[in-house]
XYZ file of C-alpha atoms in Angstrom:
153
model
C 103.761 98.010 99.362
C 101.196 100.129 101.166
C 102.116 103.316 102.991
C 100.130 105.597 105.289
C 101.259 108.135 107.873
C 99.450 108.998 111.059
C 99.521 108.722 114.799
C 99.238 105.358 116.508
C 98.652 104.609 120.147
C 100.721 102.033 121.987
C 98.860 99.850 124.459
C 100.095 96.581 125.896
C 103.313 97.120 123.943
C 101.500 96.978 120.594
C 100.651 99.838 118.262
C 96.935 100.513 117.805
C 94.793 103.115 116.156
C 93.101 104.106 112.937
C 96.412 104.940 111.206
C 97.619 101.368 111.673
C 94.383 99.962 110.228
C 94.511 102.382 107.296
C 98.130 101.391 106.546
C 97.196 97.685 106.629
C 94.205 98.289 104.368
C 96.267 100.333 101.893
C 98.874 97.564 101.824
C 96.184 94.918 101.216
C 94.792 96.973 98.309
C 98.187 97.271 96.573
C 98.877 95.114 93.541
C 102.136 93.125 93.322
C 105.008 95.507 92.622
C 102.836 98.561 93.222
C 103.548 101.212 95.824
C 100.128 102.403 96.970
C 99.862 105.375 99.333
C 97.179 107.340 101.112
C 96.571 110.982 100.277
C 98.323 111.849 103.534
C 101.577 110.325 102.307
C 101.224 111.966 98.893
C 100.927 115.333 100.651
C 103.926 114.605 102.893
C 106.281 113.909 99.981
C 105.454 117.005 97.926
C 108.662 118.182 96.296
C 110.270 114.732 96.349
C 109.916 114.270 92.601
C 107.617 111.268 93.008
C 104.710 111.185 90.600
C 101.421 109.559 91.564
C 98.411 108.289 89.686
C 94.987 108.445 91.293
C 93.647 104.990 92.193
C 90.282 106.267 93.328
C 88.419 106.492 96.585
C 88.128 103.442 98.828
C 86.079 102.652 101.896
C 87.737 100.209 104.287
C 85.757 97.988 106.660
C 85.897 99.232 110.227
C 87.578 102.529 109.285
C 85.512 105.720 109.234
C 85.341 107.840 106.115
C 86.679 107.269 102.648
C 90.297 107.299 101.519
C 91.752 108.506 98.230
C 94.628 106.243 97.213
C 97.506 106.979 94.869
C 100.032 104.704 93.201
C 103.539 105.210 92.045
C 105.149 102.716 89.708
C 107.891 100.360 90.849
C 110.451 102.205 88.730
C 109.458 105.567 90.212
C 109.561 104.244 93.779
C 112.828 102.457 93.103
C 114.453 105.625 91.830
C 113.258 107.559 94.870
C 114.360 104.807 97.234
C 117.781 104.252 95.699
C 120.381 106.438 97.315
C 122.924 107.994 95.025
C 126.346 107.384 96.536
C 129.733 106.866 95.037
C 131.919 104.079 96.318
C 129.735 101.061 96.910
C 127.052 99.793 99.226
C 125.601 101.768 102.070
C 125.835 100.097 105.444
C 123.597 100.829 108.378
C 124.668 99.800 111.854
C 122.675 97.100 113.639
C 120.898 99.769 115.720
C 120.224 101.926 112.637
C 118.652 98.890 110.934
C 116.450 98.311 114.001
C 115.360 101.945 113.997
C 114.778 101.919 110.210
C 112.585 98.817 110.515
C 110.454 100.496 113.169
C 110.267 103.697 111.102
C 109.047 101.560 108.188
C 106.335 100.106 110.433
C 105.081 103.639 111.038
C 106.228 104.121 114.633
C 106.998 107.615 115.893
C 110.355 108.469 117.456
C 108.720 108.328 120.888
C 107.309 104.846 120.202
C 110.668 103.644 118.877
C 112.399 105.028 121.978
C 109.983 103.157 124.237
C 110.343 99.928 122.279
C 114.167 100.012 122.203
C 114.637 101.543 125.677
C 116.390 104.611 124.266
C 115.867 108.318 124.767
C 113.740 110.056 122.177
C 116.732 112.288 121.347
C 118.890 109.214 120.618
C 116.228 107.862 118.266
C 115.998 111.268 116.580
C 119.773 111.172 116.032
C 119.570 107.654 114.575
C 116.776 108.680 112.182
C 118.765 111.732 111.024
C 121.873 109.585 110.449
C 119.832 107.045 108.473
C 118.330 109.803 106.314
C 121.786 111.303 105.791
C 123.469 107.983 104.943
C 120.750 107.109 102.441
C 120.459 110.624 101.029
C 116.750 110.802 101.849
C 114.420 113.530 103.058
C 111.550 111.502 104.508
C 110.621 108.496 106.600
C 108.519 107.231 103.677
C 111.696 106.914 101.604
C 113.275 104.840 104.403
C 110.273 102.487 104.375
C 110.363 102.121 100.593
C 114.137 101.542 100.552
C 113.851 98.959 103.317
C 111.075 97.102 101.480
C 113.221 96.944 98.337
C 116.376 95.929 100.179
C 115.072 93.298 102.596
C 118.079 91.124 101.818
C 120.231 93.674 103.672
C 118.366 93.154 106.941
């Protein structure tokens, strides 16, 4: 799994921009079972309890600058992505699953609203409910949980 956070532009109904290319490059650099993140993501999840190991600096074709990458082990990511709830499985509504999938793809609330023909406020409410149901604090945790629980989608 590769994770990066940044702004993307939407043109012709498709996301574009450096952040999307960085995320794809980070994902391509990840080893099987490894959760590889950019330094941006590492900074965003400070205080989450996740521990990272430095995987060095990379230069990606067609992307300006160099990028420091960090990895977290599958067990570490699994623990962070596994909600602690008593009483069984957590169920997201169909719309919450749609929103979670778009969050995992790195879309902003505005982009999700445009894609699903919803107000930005409605998307914000969905994201907050998803975070609450899963016991998470960040969109990165939603993406990691979704990647580990694809069978639920």
